[in-house]
């Protein structure tokens, strides 16, 4: 993975057909997805349950781009190697998931993956100030994690603060939750480069009508790029 700050659209397969992940992943990539975002939930850190390492491993051969795995689990550390073995390219842990985010990020890199750190809406930017040199991606949650299709929460001030804090470091700013063509411009203007979108990508489409995914992805990208040019 080479680093760049171009706009990347990362569809969350939380909004895909759960009986057909392989075909759904191939469809979104064929329709222009830059990364594939995989939401791992444990029914403890967040009130919902999704994928364990064997499921993520089964997705891997279908992902030709980047498999971006977002852990909404606590604890994180006992599972890092399992997600590395499952083939995650980026593994993101929440700063709220435990007292040792510094150790967690070290362990993620140590297992050969890019290390991401996620911030819930109520957590300030300063929570990552002392781990920037261990971090490849900061995920700014614009919903309280646990479910797709929730209402976007404006985190522009936090995104701007993180962008300033990052300086020249090669760290992505990813936005997760409620991203659509209407909300994308403000987060990109504030400094984000990776846009996760679940419902806004999958709505109206299917593996039998994949061109809808393409239309949805292009609509988000175009809205985002307009704001870059502005
Ligand atoms: C929320 C997840 C998100 C979610 C985004 O807990 O981390 O990735 O699936 O879904 P939308 O785009 O529908 O808000
Ligand atoms: Zn996510």
PDB file of C-alpha atoms and ligand atoms in Angstrom:
ATOM      1  CA  UNK A   1       0.000   0.000   0.000  1.00  0.00           C
ATOM      2  CA  UNK A   2       1.483   3.326  -1.014  1.00  0.00           C
ATOM      3  CA  UNK A   3       0.285   6.385   0.882  1.00  0.00           C
ATOM      4  CA  UNK A   4      -1.689   9.168  -0.742  1.00  0.00           C
ATOM      5  CA  UNK A   5      -4.365  11.592   0.294  1.00  0.00           C
ATOM      6  CA  UNK A   6      -6.642  11.179  -2.703  1.00  0.00           C
ATOM      7  CA  UNK A   7     -10.290  10.549  -1.842  1.00  0.00           C
ATOM      8  CA  UNK A   8     -10.973   6.862  -1.207  1.00  0.00           C
ATOM      9  CA  UNK A   9     -14.450   5.364  -0.931  1.00  0.00           C
ATOM     10  CA  UNK A  10     -14.612   2.347   1.396  1.00  0.00           C
ATOM     11  CA  UNK A  11     -18.011   0.619   1.273  1.00  0.00           C
ATOM     12  CA  UNK A  12     -18.941  -1.118   4.516  1.00  0.00           C
ATOM     13  CA  UNK A  13     -20.142  -4.652   3.847  1.00  0.00           C
ATOM     14  CA  UNK A  14     -22.314  -4.327   6.958  1.00  0.00           C
ATOM     15  CA  UNK A  15     -24.929  -3.158   4.434  1.00  0.00           C
ATOM     16  CA  UNK A  16     -24.312  -6.038   1.978  1.00  0.00           C
ATOM     17  CA  UNK A  17     -26.404  -9.177   1.514  1.00  0.00           C
ATOM     18  CA  UNK A  18     -25.109 -11.380   4.370  1.00  0.00           C
ATOM     19  CA  UNK A  19     -25.825 -14.535   2.372  1.00  0.00           C
ATOM     20  CA  UNK A  20     -23.610 -13.433  -0.511  1.00  0.00           C
ATOM     21  CA  UNK A  21     -20.439 -11.689   0.675  1.00  0.00           C
ATOM     22  CA  UNK A  22     -18.072 -12.922  -2.036  1.00  0.00           C
ATOM     23  CA  UNK A  23     -20.240 -11.649  -4.864  1.00  0.00           C
ATOM     24  CA  UNK A  24     -21.027  -8.409  -3.008  1.00  0.00           C
ATOM     25  CA  UNK A  25     -17.314  -7.647  -2.495  1.00  0.00           C
ATOM     26  CA  UNK A  26     -16.534  -8.387  -6.148  1.00  0.00           C
ATOM     27  CA  UNK A  27     -19.448  -6.189  -7.223  1.00  0.00           C
ATOM     28  CA  UNK A  28     -18.453  -3.110  -5.188  1.00  0.00           C
ATOM     29  CA  UNK A  29     -14.835  -3.383  -6.346  1.00  0.00           C
ATOM     30  CA  UNK A  30     -15.910  -3.712  -9.982  1.00  0.00           C
ATOM     31  CA  UNK A  31     -18.059  -0.620  -9.432  1.00  0.00           C
ATOM     32  CA  UNK A  32     -15.218   1.556  -8.163  1.00  0.00           C
ATOM     33  CA  UNK A  33     -14.714   0.909  -4.439  1.00  0.00           C
ATOM     34  CA  UNK A  34     -11.163   1.851  -3.392  1.00  0.00           C
ATOM     35  CA  UNK A  35     -11.127  -0.175  -0.162  1.00  0.00           C
ATOM     36  CA  UNK A  36     -13.457  -2.727   1.443  1.00  0.00           C
ATOM     37  CA  UNK A  37     -14.475  -1.853   5.022  1.00  0.00           C
ATOM     38  CA  UNK A  38     -15.267  -4.769   7.360  1.00  0.00           C
ATOM     39  CA  UNK A  39     -17.077  -3.941  10.625  1.00  0.00           C
ATOM     40  CA  UNK A  40     -16.275  -6.403  13.419  1.00  0.00           C
ATOM     41  CA  UNK A  41     -18.624  -6.153  16.415  1.00  0.00           C
ATOM     42  CA  UNK A  42     -18.602  -8.202  19.608  1.00  0.00           C
ATOM     43  CA  UNK A  43     -21.935  -7.548  21.373  1.00  0.00           C
ATOM     44  CA  UNK A  44     -19.946  -6.095  24.281  1.00  0.00           C
ATOM     45  CA  UNK A  45     -18.050  -2.998  23.129  1.00  0.00           C
ATOM     46  CA  UNK A  46     -21.023  -2.289  20.848  1.00  0.00           C
ATOM     47  CA  UNK A  47     -24.561  -3.685  21.041  1.00  0.00           C
ATOM     48  CA  UNK A  48     -24.346  -5.797  17.885  1.00  0.00           C
ATOM     49  CA  UNK A  49     -22.494  -8.902  16.635  1.00  0.00           C
ATOM     50  CA  UNK A  50     -20.931  -9.488  13.242  1.00  0.00           C
ATOM     51  CA  UNK A  51     -17.778 -11.216  11.960  1.00  0.00           C
ATOM     52  CA  UNK A  52     -15.094 -13.295  13.625  1.00  0.00           C
ATOM     53  CA  UNK A  53     -11.695 -14.117  12.096  1.00  0.00           C
ATOM     54  CA  UNK A  54     -12.942 -17.123  10.045  1.00  0.00           C
ATOM     55  CA  UNK A  55     -15.516 -14.931   8.278  1.00  0.00           C
ATOM     56  CA  UNK A  56     -12.915 -12.253   7.569  1.00  0.00           C
ATOM     57  CA  UNK A  57     -10.558 -14.925   6.240  1.00  0.00           C
ATOM     58  CA  UNK A  58     -13.305 -16.103   3.887  1.00  0.00           C
ATOM     59  CA  UNK A  59     -13.710 -12.538   2.539  1.00  0.00           C
ATOM     60  CA  UNK A  60      -9.983 -12.175   1.849  1.00  0.00           C
ATOM     61  CA  UNK A  61      -9.700 -13.924  -1.537  1.00  0.00           C
ATOM     62  CA  UNK A  62     -12.489 -11.748  -2.914  1.00  0.00           C
ATOM     63  CA  UNK A  63     -10.823  -8.462  -1.911  1.00  0.00           C
ATOM     64  CA  UNK A  64      -8.394  -7.253  -4.582  1.00  0.00           C
ATOM     65  CA  UNK A  65      -8.031  -3.720  -3.176  1.00  0.00           C
ATOM     66  CA  UNK A  66      -7.459  -3.116   0.542  1.00  0.00           C
ATOM     67  CA  UNK A  67      -9.219  -4.975   3.351  1.00  0.00           C
ATOM     68  CA  UNK A  68      -9.859  -2.357   6.039  1.00  0.00           C
ATOM     69  CA  UNK A  69     -10.967  -4.119   9.231  1.00  0.00           C
ATOM     70  CA  UNK A  70     -12.633  -1.984  11.933  1.00  0.00           C
ATOM     71  CA  UNK A  71     -12.667  -3.717  15.298  1.00  0.00           C
ATOM     72  CA  UNK A  72     -15.503  -2.655  17.580  1.00  0.00           C
ATOM     73  CA  UNK A  73     -14.467  -5.170  20.206  1.00  0.00           C
ATOM     74  CA  UNK A  74     -12.962  -5.192  23.689  1.00  0.00           C
ATOM     75  CA  UNK A  75     -10.464  -6.500  24.499  1.00  0.00           C
ATOM     76  CA  UNK A  76      -8.534  -6.187  21.219  1.00  0.00           C
ATOM     77  CA  UNK A  77      -5.071  -7.584  21.894  1.00  0.00           C
ATOM     78  CA  UNK A  78      -5.953 -11.308  22.153  1.00  0.00           C
ATOM     79  CA  UNK A  79      -7.416 -11.191  18.614  1.00  0.00           C
ATOM     80  CA  UNK A  80      -4.787  -9.182  16.709  1.00  0.00           C
ATOM     81  CA  UNK A  81      -2.886 -12.185  15.388  1.00  0.00           C
ATOM     82  CA  UNK A  82      -6.110 -13.896  14.305  1.00  0.00           C
ATOM     83  CA  UNK A  83      -7.098 -10.904  12.164  1.00  0.00           C
ATOM     84  CA  UNK A  84      -3.567 -10.736  10.746  1.00  0.00           C
ATOM     85  CA  UNK A  85      -3.846 -14.411   9.818  1.00  0.00           C
ATOM     86  CA  UNK A  86      -7.264 -13.674   8.304  1.00  0.00           C
ATOM     87  CA  UNK A  87      -5.564 -11.241   5.927  1.00  0.00           C
ATOM     88  CA  UNK A  88      -6.469  -7.754   7.169  1.00  0.00           C
ATOM     89  CA  UNK A  89      -4.385  -5.021   5.511  1.00  0.00           C
ATOM     90  CA  UNK A  90      -5.448  -2.350   8.009  1.00  0.00           C
ATOM     91  CA  UNK A  91      -6.604  -3.207  11.532  1.00  0.00           C
ATOM     92  CA  UNK A  92      -8.312  -0.438  13.486  1.00  0.00           C
ATOM     93  CA  UNK A  93      -8.929  -0.523  17.229  1.00  0.00           C
ATOM     94  CA  UNK A  94     -10.938   1.935  19.304  1.00  0.00           C
ATOM     95  CA  UNK A  95      -9.099   4.110  21.787  1.00  0.00           C
ATOM     96  CA  UNK A  96     -12.051   3.506  24.152  1.00  0.00           C
ATOM     97  CA  UNK A  97     -11.645  -0.295  23.995  1.00  0.00           C
ATOM     98  CA  UNK A  98      -9.012  -0.505  26.692  1.00  0.00           C
ATOM     99  CA  UNK A  99      -6.344   1.295  28.682  1.00  0.00           C
ATOM    100  CA  UNK A 100      -3.407   0.354  26.423  1.00  0.00           C
ATOM    101  CA  UNK A 101      -3.977   1.738  22.926  1.00  0.00           C
ATOM    102  CA  UNK A 102      -0.213   2.375  22.587  1.00  0.00           C
ATOM    103  CA  UNK A 103       0.532  -1.302  23.129  1.00  0.00           C
ATOM    104  CA  UNK A 104      -2.313  -2.315  20.828  1.00  0.00           C
ATOM    105  CA  UNK A 105      -1.025  -0.189  17.935  1.00  0.00           C
ATOM    106  CA  UNK A 106       2.487  -1.559  18.425  1.00  0.00           C
ATOM    107  CA  UNK A 107       1.093  -5.094  18.326  1.00  0.00           C
ATOM    108  CA  UNK A 108      -0.934  -4.438  15.165  1.00  0.00           C
ATOM    109  CA  UNK A 109       2.158  -3.156  13.344  1.00  0.00           C
ATOM    110  CA  UNK A 110       4.194  -5.958  14.855  1.00  0.00           C
ATOM    111  CA  UNK A 111       1.798  -8.434  13.257  1.00  0.00           C
ATOM    112  CA  UNK A 112       2.515  -6.873   9.846  1.00  0.00           C
ATOM    113  CA  UNK A 113      -0.602  -4.739   9.369  1.00  0.00           C
ATOM    114  CA  UNK A 114      -1.243  -1.018   9.081  1.00  0.00           C
ATOM    115  CA  UNK A 115      -2.501   0.283  12.425  1.00  0.00           C
ATOM    116  CA  UNK A 116      -5.678   2.320  12.757  1.00  0.00           C
ATOM    117  CA  UNK A 117      -7.134   4.029  15.799  1.00  0.00           C
ATOM    118  CA  UNK A 118     -10.829   4.932  16.027  1.00  0.00           C
ATOM    119  CA  UNK A 119     -12.481   7.678  18.081  1.00  0.00           C
ATOM    120  CA  UNK A 120     -16.110   7.582  19.193  1.00  0.00           C
ATOM    121  CA  UNK A 121     -18.052  10.841  18.821  1.00  0.00           C
ATOM    122  CA  UNK A 122     -17.602  11.674  22.508  1.00  0.00           C
ATOM    123  CA  UNK A 123     -13.815  11.172  22.493  1.00  0.00           C
ATOM    124  CA  UNK A 124     -11.573  14.195  21.842  1.00  0.00           C
ATOM    125  CA  UNK A 125      -8.854  14.419  19.186  1.00  0.00           C
ATOM    126  CA  UNK A 126      -6.230  14.713  21.938  1.00  0.00           C
ATOM    127  CA  UNK A 127      -6.759  11.027  22.808  1.00  0.00           C
ATOM    128  CA  UNK A 128      -4.440  10.108  19.903  1.00  0.00           C
ATOM    129  CA  UNK A 129      -1.882  12.900  20.336  1.00  0.00           C
ATOM    130  CA  UNK A 130       0.770  10.601  21.806  1.00  0.00           C
ATOM    131  CA  UNK A 131       0.358   7.630  19.481  1.00  0.00           C
ATOM    132  CA  UNK A 132       0.600   9.376  16.100  1.00  0.00           C
ATOM    133  CA  UNK A 133       3.971   7.812  15.307  1.00  0.00           C
ATOM    134  CA  UNK A 134       2.407   4.344  15.740  1.00  0.00           C
ATOM    135  CA  UNK A 135      -0.641   5.150  13.615  1.00  0.00           C
ATOM    136  CA  UNK A 136      -1.381   4.780   9.900  1.00  0.00           C
ATOM    137  CA  UNK A 137      -5.064   5.766  10.025  1.00  0.00           C
ATOM    138  CA  UNK A 138      -7.372   7.656  12.360  1.00  0.00           C
ATOM    139  CA  UNK A 139     -11.032   6.679  12.080  1.00  0.00           C
ATOM    140  CA  UNK A 140     -13.358   9.463  13.183  1.00  0.00           C
ATOM    141  CA  UNK A 141     -16.762   8.020  14.027  1.00  0.00           C
ATOM    142  CA  UNK A 142     -19.622  10.232  12.901  1.00  0.00           C
ATOM    143  CA  UNK A 143     -22.182   7.904  14.529  1.00  0.00           C
ATOM    144  CA  UNK A 144     -22.060   5.946  17.765  1.00  0.00           C
ATOM    145  CA  UNK A 145     -20.772   2.598  16.492  1.00  0.00           C
ATOM    146  CA  UNK A 146     -22.903  -0.521  16.328  1.00  0.00           C
ATOM    147  CA  UNK A 147     -25.273  -0.155  13.409  1.00  0.00           C
ATOM    148  CA  UNK A 148     -25.417   1.006   9.824  1.00  0.00           C
ATOM    149  CA  UNK A 149     -27.914   3.578   8.619  1.00  0.00           C
ATOM    150  CA  UNK A 150     -27.665   5.999  11.551  1.00  0.00           C
ATOM    151  CA  UNK A 151     -27.836   9.777  11.395  1.00  0.00           C
ATOM    152  CA  UNK A 152     -24.564  11.619  10.727  1.00  0.00           C
ATOM    153  CA  UNK A 153     -23.072  13.562  13.673  1.00  0.00           C
ATOM    154  CA  UNK A 154     -20.987  16.603  12.686  1.00  0.00           C
ATOM    155  CA  UNK A 155     -17.365  16.090  13.789  1.00  0.00           C
ATOM    156  CA  UNK A 156     -15.795  18.797  11.588  1.00  0.00           C
ATOM    157  CA  UNK A 157     -13.989  20.509  14.459  1.00  0.00           C
ATOM    158  CA  UNK A 158     -12.408  17.210  15.545  1.00  0.00           C
ATOM    159  CA  UNK A 159     -11.360  16.373  11.978  1.00  0.00           C
ATOM    160  CA  UNK A 160      -9.717  19.787  11.597  1.00  0.00           C
ATOM    161  CA  UNK A 161      -7.891  19.372  14.904  1.00  0.00           C
ATOM    162  CA  UNK A 162      -6.596  15.943  13.835  1.00  0.00           C
ATOM    163  CA  UNK A 163      -5.533  17.201  10.418  1.00  0.00           C
ATOM    164  CA  UNK A 164      -3.480  19.953  12.076  1.00  0.00           C
ATOM    165  CA  UNK A 165      -2.017  17.501  14.612  1.00  0.00           C
ATOM    166  CA  UNK A 166      -0.970  15.045  11.886  1.00  0.00           C
ATOM    167  CA  UNK A 167       1.056  17.610   9.932  1.00  0.00           C
ATOM    168  CA  UNK A 168       3.196  15.853   7.321  1.00  0.00           C
ATOM    169  CA  UNK A 169       2.843  12.378   8.804  1.00  0.00           C
ATOM    170  CA  UNK A 170       1.491   9.726   6.389  1.00  0.00           C
ATOM    171  CA  UNK A 171      -1.735   9.141   8.335  1.00  0.00           C
ATOM    172  CA  UNK A 172      -5.155   8.715   6.705  1.00  0.00           C
ATOM    173  CA  UNK A 173      -8.213  10.362   8.224  1.00  0.00           C
ATOM    174  CA  UNK A 174     -11.181   8.062   7.729  1.00  0.00           C
ATOM    175  CA  UNK A 175     -14.795   9.028   8.431  1.00  0.00           C
ATOM    176  CA  UNK A 176     -17.264   6.331   9.422  1.00  0.00           C
ATOM    177  CA  UNK A 177     -21.018   6.702   9.826  1.00  0.00           C
ATOM    178  CA  UNK A 178     -23.761   8.464   7.923  1.00  0.00           C
ATOM    179  CA  UNK A 179     -21.533   9.402   4.976  1.00  0.00           C
ATOM    180  CA  UNK A 180     -23.515  10.171   1.814  1.00  0.00           C
ATOM    181  CA  UNK A 181     -23.302  12.762  -0.997  1.00  0.00           C
ATOM    182  CA  UNK A 182     -24.842  15.360   1.297  1.00  0.00           C
ATOM    183  CA  UNK A 183     -22.459  14.868   4.253  1.00  0.00           C
ATOM    184  CA  UNK A 184     -19.249  13.964   2.348  1.00  0.00           C
ATOM    185  CA  UNK A 185     -18.250  17.526   1.327  1.00  0.00           C
ATOM    186  CA  UNK A 186     -17.942  18.843   4.890  1.00  0.00           C
ATOM    187  CA  UNK A 187     -15.731  16.008   6.115  1.00  0.00           C
ATOM    188  CA  UNK A 188     -13.413  16.268   3.119  1.00  0.00           C
ATOM    189  CA  UNK A 189     -13.196  20.045   3.519  1.00  0.00           C
ATOM    190  CA  UNK A 190     -12.159  19.433   7.133  1.00  0.00           C
ATOM    191  CA  UNK A 191      -9.326  17.105   6.067  1.00  0.00           C
ATOM    192  CA  UNK A 192     -10.636  13.547   5.615  1.00  0.00           C
ATOM    193  CA  UNK A 193      -9.414  11.340   2.756  1.00  0.00           C
ATOM    194  CA  UNK A 194     -11.148   7.955   3.379  1.00  0.00           C
ATOM    195  CA  UNK A 195     -14.944   7.834   3.366  1.00  0.00           C
ATOM    196  CA  UNK A 196     -16.641   4.706   4.720  1.00  0.00           C
ATOM    197  CA  UNK A 197     -20.212   4.328   3.489  1.00  0.00           C
ATOM    198  CA  UNK A 198     -22.590   1.449   4.070  1.00  0.00           C
ATOM    199  CA  UNK A 199     -26.190   2.310   3.359  1.00  0.00           C
ATOM    200  CA  UNK A 200     -25.323   5.098   0.893  1.00  0.00           C
ATOM    201  CA  UNK A 201     -23.405   2.620  -1.318  1.00  0.00           C
ATOM    202  CA  UNK A 202     -25.665  -0.436  -1.083  1.00  0.00           C
ATOM    203  CA  UNK A 203     -29.079   1.236  -1.184  1.00  0.00           C
ATOM    204  CA  UNK A 204     -31.093   0.359  -4.248  1.00  0.00           C
ATOM    205  CA  UNK A 205     -28.504  -2.085  -5.629  1.00  0.00           C
ATOM    206  CA  UNK A 206     -27.782  -5.807  -5.518  1.00  0.00           C
ATOM    207  CA  UNK A 207     -25.370  -8.242  -7.133  1.00  0.00           C
ATOM    208  CA  UNK A 208     -27.955  -8.471  -9.926  1.00  0.00           C
ATOM    209  CA  UNK A 209     -28.083  -4.683 -10.274  1.00  0.00           C
ATOM    210  CA  UNK A 210     -24.466  -3.742  -9.397  1.00  0.00           C
ATOM    211  CA  UNK A 211     -24.476  -0.610 -11.549  1.00  0.00           C
ATOM    212  CA  UNK A 212     -26.489   1.050  -8.765  1.00  0.00           C
ATOM    213  CA  UNK A 213     -23.454   0.567  -6.481  1.00  0.00           C
ATOM    214  CA  UNK A 214     -21.356   2.336  -9.121  1.00  0.00           C
ATOM    215  CA  UNK A 215     -23.806   5.226  -9.337  1.00  0.00           C
ATOM    216  CA  UNK A 216     -23.873   5.533  -5.546  1.00  0.00           C
ATOM    217  CA  UNK A 217     -20.060   5.408  -5.219  1.00  0.00           C
ATOM    218  CA  UNK A 218     -19.616   8.026  -7.952  1.00  0.00           C
ATOM    219  CA  UNK A 219     -22.172  10.311  -6.302  1.00  0.00           C
ATOM    220  CA  UNK A 220     -20.242  10.258  -3.009  1.00  0.00           C
ATOM    221  CA  UNK A 221     -16.875  10.716  -4.750  1.00  0.00           C
ATOM    222  CA  UNK A 222     -18.120  13.595  -6.890  1.00  0.00           C
ATOM    223  CA  UNK A 223     -19.674  15.381  -3.915  1.00  0.00           C
ATOM    224  CA  UNK A 224     -16.410  14.929  -1.984  1.00  0.00           C
ATOM    225  CA  UNK A 225     -14.220  16.149  -4.835  1.00  0.00           C
ATOM    226  CA  UNK A 226     -16.339  19.235  -5.386  1.00  0.00           C
ATOM    227  CA  UNK A 227     -15.531  20.273  -1.874  1.00  0.00           C
ATOM    228  CA  UNK A 228     -11.792  19.628  -2.423  1.00  0.00           C
ATOM    229  CA  UNK A 229     -11.795  21.943  -5.408  1.00  0.00           C
ATOM    230  CA  UNK A 230     -13.736  24.604  -3.511  1.00  0.00           C
TER     231      UNK A 230
HETATM  232  C1  LIG B   1     -20.935   1.690  12.372  1.00  0.00           C
HETATM  233  C2  LIG B   1     -19.950   1.062  11.409  1.00  0.00           C
HETATM  234  C3  LIG B   1     -20.008   1.706  10.077  1.00  0.00           C
HETATM  235  C4  LIG B   1     -21.329   1.573   9.406  1.00  0.00           C
HETATM  236  C5  LIG B   1     -21.495   2.656   8.405  1.00  0.00           C
HETATM  237  O1  LIG B   1     -20.858   1.065  13.604  1.00  0.00           O
HETATM  238  O2  LIG B   1     -18.643   1.175  11.900  1.00  0.00           O
HETATM  239  O3  LIG B   1     -18.960   1.296   9.242  1.00  0.00           O
HETATM  240  O4  LIG B   1     -21.516   0.345   8.810  1.00  0.00           O
HETATM  241  O5  LIG B   1     -22.786   2.533   7.879  1.00  0.00           O
HETATM  242  P1  LIG B   1     -23.575   3.767   7.294  1.00  0.00           P
HETATM  243  O6  LIG B   1     -22.759   4.322   6.157  1.00  0.00           O
HETATM  244  O7  LIG B   1     -24.842   3.169   6.853  1.00  0.00           O
HETATM  245  O8  LIG B   1     -23.717   4.777   8.395  1.00  0.00           O
HETATM  246 ZN1  LIG B   2     -16.802   0.882  10.472  1.00  0.00          ZN
END
